[in-house]
One Martini backbone bead per residue (centre of mass of N, CA, C, O) as a GRO file, in nm:
protein
  307
    1MET     BB    1  -0.402   2.324  -3.403
    2LYS     BB    2  -0.120   2.212  -3.225
    3ILE     BB    3  -0.070   2.210  -2.883
    4ASP     BB    4   0.229   2.299  -2.656
    5ARG     BB    5   0.176   2.228  -2.335
    6ASP     BB    6   0.481   2.316  -2.219
    7ILE     BB    7   0.446   2.584  -2.320
    8LEU     BB    8   0.195   2.709  -2.209
    9LEU     BB    9   0.254   2.673  -1.915
   10GLU     BB   10   0.498   2.861  -1.945
   11LYS     BB   11   0.340   3.115  -1.997
   12VAL     BB   12   0.130   3.102  -1.759
   13THR     BB   13   0.310   3.120  -1.559
   14LEU     BB   14   0.450   3.396  -1.600
   15ALA     BB   15   0.205   3.553  -1.610
   16MET     BB   16   0.120   3.478  -1.286
   17ASN     BB   17   0.431   3.589  -1.187
   18GLN     BB   18   0.331   3.868  -1.221
   19THR     BB   19   0.361   4.181  -1.128
   20GLY     BB   20   0.050   4.371  -0.995
   21PRO     BB   21  -0.271   4.451  -1.022
   22GLY     BB   22  -0.301   4.131  -1.146
   23GLY     BB   23  -0.254   3.949  -0.896
   24VAL     BB   24  -0.516   3.820  -0.800
   25TRP     BB   25  -0.598   3.706  -1.066
   26ARG     BB   26  -0.347   3.507  -1.074
   27ARG     BB   27  -0.400   3.355  -0.835
   28GLY     BB   28  -0.704   3.223  -0.923
   29LEU     BB   29  -0.572   3.101  -1.177
   30ARG     BB   30  -0.387   2.913  -1.036
   31TYR     BB   31  -0.597   2.777  -0.866
   32GLY     BB   32  -0.787   2.686  -1.109
   33LEU     BB   33  -0.548   2.524  -1.237
   34THR     BB   34  -0.489   2.296  -1.007
   35LEU     BB   35  -0.792   2.197  -1.025
   36LEU     BB   36  -0.769   2.078  -1.311
   37THR     BB   37  -0.571   1.924  -1.286
   38ALA     BB   38  -0.651   1.716  -1.043
   39GLU     BB   39  -0.909   1.649  -1.200
   40ALA     BB   40  -0.762   1.526  -1.421
   41GLU     BB   41  -0.592   1.305  -1.294
   42GLN     BB   42  -0.855   1.162  -1.163
   43LEU     BB   43  -0.939   1.072  -1.454
   44SER     BB   44  -0.700   0.929  -1.539
   45GLN     BB   45  -0.725   0.719  -1.312
   46ALA     BB   46  -1.008   0.580  -1.371
   47ILE     BB   47  -0.945   0.515  -1.651
   48LEU     BB   48  -0.724   0.307  -1.583
   49MET     BB   49  -0.897   0.124  -1.437
   50LYS     BB   50  -1.075   0.062  -1.592
   51GLU     BB   51  -0.912  -0.062  -1.826
   52ALA     BB   52  -0.828  -0.300  -1.648
   53TYR     BB   53  -1.082  -0.429  -1.595
   54LEU     BB   54  -1.163  -0.451  -1.938
   55SER     BB   55  -0.916  -0.634  -1.994
   56MET     BB   56  -1.026  -0.889  -1.826
   57ASN     BB   57  -1.086  -1.200  -1.817
   58ALA     BB   58  -1.340  -1.417  -1.686
   59GLU     BB   59  -1.143  -1.556  -1.512
   60GLU     BB   60  -1.048  -1.310  -1.342
   61LEU     BB   61  -1.326  -1.235  -1.264
   62GLY     BB   62  -1.383  -1.496  -1.093
   63ILE     BB   63  -1.145  -1.444  -0.891
   64LEU     BB   64  -1.274  -1.163  -0.778
   65SER     BB   65  -1.534  -1.259  -0.695
   66LYS     BB   66  -1.432  -1.407  -0.424
   67ASN     BB   67  -1.400  -1.180  -0.253
   68ARG     BB   68  -1.679  -1.126  -0.133
   69ARG     BB   69  -1.626  -1.302   0.128
   70PHE     BB   70  -1.494  -1.032   0.264
   71ALA     BB   71  -1.744  -0.850   0.298
   72GLU     BB   72  -1.752  -0.763   0.632
   73CYS     BB   73  -1.650  -1.009   0.819
   74HIS     BB   74  -1.526  -0.785   1.047
   75SER     BB   75  -1.762  -0.610   1.175
   76GLY     BB   76  -1.620  -0.425   1.414
   77GLN     BB   77  -1.347  -0.520   1.409
   78ARG     BB   78  -1.017  -0.544   1.550
   79ALA     BB   79  -0.732  -0.433   1.367
   80PHE     BB   80  -0.359  -0.524   1.262
   81VAL     BB   81  -0.138  -0.345   1.105
   82ILE     BB   82   0.161  -0.493   0.986
   83GLY     BB   83   0.494  -0.417   0.961
   84ASN     BB   84   0.850  -0.416   0.958
   85GLY     BB   85   1.008  -0.242   1.114
   86PRO     BB   86   1.217  -0.212   1.402
   87SER     BB   87   1.004  -0.157   1.615
   88ILE     BB   88   0.882  -0.437   1.668
   89ALA     BB   89   1.143  -0.543   1.830
   90ARG     BB   90   1.007  -0.342   2.086
   91GLN     BB   91   0.757  -0.518   2.067
   92ASP     BB   92   0.475  -0.710   2.209
   93ILE     BB   93   0.300  -0.932   2.011
   94SER     BB   94   0.167  -1.191   2.145
   95TRP     BB   95  -0.123  -1.088   2.213
   96LEU     BB   96  -0.239  -1.081   1.917
   97GLU     BB   97  -0.351  -1.339   1.933
   98GLY     BB   98  -0.681  -1.358   1.819
   99GLU     BB   99  -0.667  -1.154   1.630
  100VAL     BB  100  -0.684  -0.927   1.366
  101THR     BB  101  -0.420  -0.969   1.122
  102PHE     BB  102  -0.167  -0.806   0.896
  103ALA     BB  103   0.087  -0.929   0.673
  104VAL     BB  104   0.408  -0.874   0.537
  105ASN     BB  105   0.651  -1.015   0.343
  106GLY     BB  106   0.876  -1.071   0.619
  107PHE     BB  107   0.742  -1.148   0.850
  108TRP     BB  108   0.812  -1.457   0.887
  109LYS     BB  109   1.124  -1.360   1.050
  110HIS     BB  110   0.917  -1.383   1.314
  111SER     BB  111   0.909  -1.553   1.589
  112ILE     BB  112   0.596  -1.534   1.670
  113VAL     BB  113   0.501  -1.784   1.408
  114GLU     BB  114   0.556  -1.989   1.654
  115VAL     BB  115   0.270  -1.884   1.792
  116TRP     BB  116   0.167  -1.720   1.553
  117GLU     BB  117  -0.048  -1.587   1.276
  118PRO     BB  118  -0.178  -1.435   1.040
  119THR     BB  119  -0.454  -1.401   0.908
  120TYR     BB  120  -0.312  -1.218   0.695
  121PHE     BB  121  -0.125  -1.217   0.372
  122SER     BB  122   0.072  -0.957   0.192
  123LEU     BB  123   0.181  -0.982  -0.166
  124THR     BB  124   0.229  -0.726  -0.399
  125ASP     BB  125   0.500  -0.723  -0.504
  126LYS     BB  126   0.632  -0.751  -0.826
  127LEU     BB  127   0.921  -0.853  -0.737
  128PHE     BB  128   0.836  -1.169  -0.638
  129TYR     BB  129   0.767  -1.190  -0.953
  130ASP     BB  130   1.055  -1.255  -1.132
  131GLY     BB  131   1.184  -1.567  -1.113
  132SER     BB  132   1.418  -1.586  -0.910
  133GLU     BB  133   1.599  -1.738  -0.676
  134GLY     BB  134   1.560  -1.541  -0.465
  135SER     BB  135   1.215  -1.582  -0.453
  136ASP     BB  136   1.200  -1.882  -0.431
  137ASP     BB  137   1.348  -1.889  -0.139
  138PHE     BB  138   1.119  -1.696  -0.008
  139PHE     BB  139   0.868  -1.889  -0.047
  140SER     BB  140   0.996  -2.156   0.067
  141SER     BB  141   1.044  -2.002   0.353
  142LEU     BB  142   0.725  -1.930   0.414
  143ARG     BB  143   0.586  -2.213   0.396
  144LEU     BB  144   0.716  -2.335   0.634
  145LYS     BB  145   0.626  -2.071   0.851
  146ILE     BB  146   0.305  -2.025   0.653
  147GLN     BB  147   0.007  -2.212   0.706
  148LYS     BB  148  -0.263  -2.044   0.808
  149SER     BB  149  -0.296  -1.819   0.600
  150THR     BB  150  -0.401  -1.566   0.439
  151PHE     BB  151  -0.348  -1.460   0.082
  152PHE     BB  152  -0.241  -1.188  -0.098
  153ALA     BB  153  -0.224  -1.147  -0.468
  154PRO     BB  154  -0.166  -1.059  -0.802
  155ILE     BB  155  -0.286  -1.137  -1.056
  156ASN     BB  156  -0.013  -1.100  -1.228
  157GLY     BB  157   0.116  -1.340  -1.074
  158ARG     BB  158  -0.042  -1.605  -1.107
  159LYS     BB  159   0.110  -1.780  -1.288
  160ILE     BB  160   0.393  -1.797  -1.106
  161ILE     BB  161   0.223  -1.917  -0.862
  162SER     BB  162   0.136  -2.162  -1.024
  163GLU     BB  163   0.370  -2.308  -1.143
  164ARG     BB  164   0.585  -2.250  -0.873
  165GLY     BB  165   0.429  -2.293  -0.592
  166LEU     BB  166   0.448  -2.015  -0.399
  167LEU     BB  167   0.145  -2.062  -0.337
  168PRO     BB  168  -0.150  -2.160  -0.167
  169SER     BB  169  -0.453  -2.205  -0.356
  170GLU     BB  170  -0.650  -2.240  -0.088
  171ARG     BB  171  -0.513  -1.932   0.050
  172THR     BB  172  -0.550  -1.758  -0.238
  173HIS     BB  173  -0.590  -1.437  -0.315
  174TYR     BB  174  -0.679  -1.124  -0.549
  175LEU     BB  175  -0.545  -0.862  -0.701
  176ALA     BB  176  -0.660  -0.557  -0.859
  177LEU     BB  177  -0.399  -0.304  -0.979
  178GLY     BB  178  -0.438   0.044  -1.048
  179GLY     BB  179  -0.293   0.283  -1.056
  180THR     BB  180  -0.290   0.547  -0.801
  181LEU     BB  181  -0.386   0.642  -0.497
  182SER     BB  182  -0.274   0.940  -0.450
  183LYS     BB  183  -0.460   1.017  -0.765
  184SER     BB  184  -0.711   0.899  -0.702
  185PRO     BB  185  -1.082   0.872  -0.665
  186LEU     BB  186  -1.145   0.717  -0.432
  187GLU     BB  187  -1.448   0.608  -0.203
  188ASN     BB  188  -1.418   0.297  -0.263
  189VAL     BB  189  -1.391  -0.026  -0.162
  190ASP     BB  190  -1.345  -0.345  -0.421
  191LEU     BB  191  -1.219  -0.645  -0.472
  192GLU     BB  192  -1.382  -0.707  -0.755
  193ARG     BB  193  -1.191  -0.460  -0.833
  194VAL     BB  194  -1.033  -0.216  -0.891
  195ILE     BB  195  -0.742  -0.114  -0.711
  196PRO     BB  196  -0.543   0.100  -0.629
  197ASP     BB  197  -0.171   0.140  -0.633
  198PRO     BB  198   0.016   0.155  -0.386
  199HIS     BB  199   0.319   0.219  -0.181
  200THR     BB  200   0.257   0.004  -0.048
  201VAL     BB  201   0.102  -0.301   0.159
  202LEU     BB  202   0.009  -0.143   0.420
  203GLN     BB  203  -0.203  -0.015   0.271
  204THR     BB  204  -0.349  -0.245   0.114
  205ASN     BB  205  -0.427  -0.376   0.408
  206ILE     BB  206  -0.616  -0.116   0.486
  207LEU     BB  207  -0.810  -0.169   0.237
  208ILE     BB  208  -0.876  -0.468   0.330
  209ALA     BB  209  -0.997  -0.399   0.611
  210MET     BB  210  -1.220  -0.195   0.509
  211TYR     BB  211  -1.381  -0.392   0.356
  212MET     BB  212  -1.432  -0.615   0.599
  213GLY     BB  213  -1.524  -0.387   0.865
  214CYS     BB  214  -1.272  -0.268   1.022
  215ASN     BB  215  -1.311  -0.141   1.367
  216PRO     BB  216  -1.048  -0.074   1.416
  217ILE     BB  217  -0.747   0.036   1.298
  218VAL     BB  218  -0.414  -0.080   1.373
  219ILE     BB  219  -0.065   0.069   1.335
  220ILE     BB  220   0.241  -0.103   1.312
  221GLY     BB  221   0.576  -0.090   1.205
  222ALA     BB  222   0.541   0.247   1.080
  223ASP     BB  223   0.850   0.406   1.066
  224HIS     BB  224   0.881   0.583   0.823
  225ASP     BB  225   1.233   0.695   0.804
  226TRP     BB  226   1.416   0.673   0.522
  227MET     BB  227   1.508   1.010   0.510
  228ALA     BB  228   1.687   0.907   0.779
  229ASN     BB  229   1.780   0.639   0.590
  230VAL     BB  230   1.946   0.645   0.307
  231GLY     BB  231   2.038   0.334   0.162
  232GLU     BB  232   1.840   0.154   0.360
  233ASP     BB  233   1.735  -0.154   0.547
  234LEU     BB  234   1.464  -0.165   0.718
  235HIS     BB  235   1.416  -0.378   0.966
  236PHE     BB  236   1.338  -0.629   1.215
  237TYR     BB  237   1.551  -0.761   1.006
  238ASP     BB  238   1.835  -0.895   0.874
  239GLY     BB  239   1.877  -0.751   0.562
  240LYS     BB  240   1.687  -0.869   0.292
  241THR     BB  241   1.398  -0.971   0.183
  242VAL     BB  242   1.523  -1.044  -0.100
  243SER     BB  243   1.778  -1.253  -0.220
  244GLN     BB  244   1.920  -1.196  -0.498
  245GLN     BB  245   1.778  -0.933  -0.642
  246PRO     BB  246   1.860  -0.729  -0.881
  247GLU     BB  247   1.647  -0.498  -0.877
  248ALA     BB  248   1.649  -0.459  -0.541
  249SER     BB  249   1.939  -0.361  -0.548
  250GLU     BB  250   1.938  -0.168  -0.819
  251ASN     BB  251   1.754   0.053  -0.654
  252PRO     BB  252   1.780   0.406  -0.658
  253PHE     BB  253   1.582   0.466  -0.393
  254LYS     BB  254   1.789   0.375  -0.200
  255SER     BB  255   2.032   0.651  -0.303
  256ASN     BB  256   1.784   0.874  -0.377
  257TYR     BB  257   1.656   1.161  -0.223
  258LEU     BB  258   1.473   1.283  -0.425
  259ILE     BB  259   1.309   0.996  -0.494
  260MET     BB  260   1.232   0.973  -0.216
  261ALA     BB  261   1.091   1.259  -0.155
  262GLU     BB  262   0.860   1.162  -0.366
  263TYR     BB  263   0.776   0.917  -0.258
  264VAL     BB  264   0.688   1.022   0.028
  265ARG     BB  265   0.459   1.203  -0.108
  266ALA     BB  266   0.303   1.017  -0.206
  267LEU     BB  267   0.248   0.809   0.028
  268TRP     BB  268   0.086   1.022   0.206
  269LEU     BB  269  -0.137   1.061  -0.001
  270GLY     BB  270  -0.253   0.796   0.043
  271TYR     BB  271  -0.318   0.827   0.328
  272VAL     BB  272  -0.494   1.081   0.302
  273LYS     BB  273  -0.690   0.930   0.139
  274ILE     BB  274  -0.769   0.692   0.350
  275ARG     BB  275  -0.896   0.877   0.574
  276ALA     BB  276  -1.105   1.017   0.396
  277ILE     BB  277  -1.255   0.760   0.382
  278ALA     BB  278  -1.291   0.678   0.668
  279ASP     BB  279  -1.426   0.892   0.765
  280GLN     BB  280  -1.681   0.894   0.613
  281LYS     BB  281  -1.730   0.569   0.729
  282GLY     BB  282  -1.649   0.553   1.033
  283ILE     BB  283  -1.323   0.485   1.053
  284LYS     BB  284  -1.089   0.405   1.259
  285ILE     BB  285  -0.733   0.514   1.255
  286TYR     BB  286  -0.418   0.411   1.425
  287ASN     BB  287  -0.099   0.490   1.546
  288ALA     BB  288   0.125   0.222   1.729
  289THR     BB  289   0.402   0.301   1.672
  290ASP     BB  290   0.735   0.305   1.762
  291GLY     BB  291   0.737   0.560   1.646
  292GLY     BB  292   0.805   0.741   1.378
  293CYS     BB  293   0.681   0.944   1.088
  294LEU     BB  294   0.346   0.905   1.120
  295ASP     BB  295   0.082   1.148   1.098
  296VAL     BB  296  -0.196   1.094   0.985
  297PHE     BB  297  -0.266   0.963   1.226
  298PRO     BB  298  -0.384   0.885   1.542
  299ARG     BB  299  -0.222   0.831   1.831
  300CYS     BB  300  -0.121   0.523   2.035
  301GLU     BB  301  -0.071   0.299   2.290
  302PHE     BB  302  -0.035  -0.010   2.251
  303SER     BB  303  -0.039  -0.171   2.540
  304LYS     BB  304  -0.312  -0.045   2.610
  305LEU     BB  305  -0.473  -0.256   2.388
  306ARG     BB  306  -0.483  -0.465   2.604
  307ASN     BB  307  -0.715  -0.715   2.719
   0.00000   0.00000   0.00000
């Protein structure tokens, strides 16, 4: 007999919420079901990541194997993971020249790239590879500004990157993303395999830095205050990251408070997952953002980190 999962869960929930002598038992049952649900979700995520890996062809696996060169390549070195929040405009980042730095998305719009370029530059959002005119213009401007950085892009964007020459092939490496970071059973980061898809590219860069052995890892520009500014695109630069991009401009997540709240919750759980992995490996992660809402990592003052 086929069991209707929703009806079953509804009946179990109603039973557990009843008051009476069996309240303690019901609370225990509720806790047990919560644990089982979490374990089932992690198993589901593990299966998704495994399926994603098995679905790749020999060429794609060979491309991923090239990421081996990055394993522990910055062992014990300090790294700065830079977000694009408005707070970056209030911080003097000129002294980061010579440091191991990770940038994302529209960072090329910062005037500092005339002085130094980030060591690594990640562009893993699928919206960058939609083939739109806005996307082409974005990459054209990026290539003019960023001529030394090593790029990380999603492997499922490789075809359009190659066909349109969006990124320099000799400096571009690919990541396989699958599942969801906040729900995954991830315990170790391996860029030669599928890694869980983070909720922001900033998290992707933290995972990459961990794979490279960076320690400590310092986060800046992670304002993460969207809940107080729903409907606004807030960066250190004016306007949208990619102009004339229909899907990005119509994204309901930027104007719907409930959708935003659900996203932020998942994002925070992703950071909790990252911190758990880092703690297990003895990697220190600090948040040196000027203000902002991210409270998963201990704070430190950015200016005091200058050598």
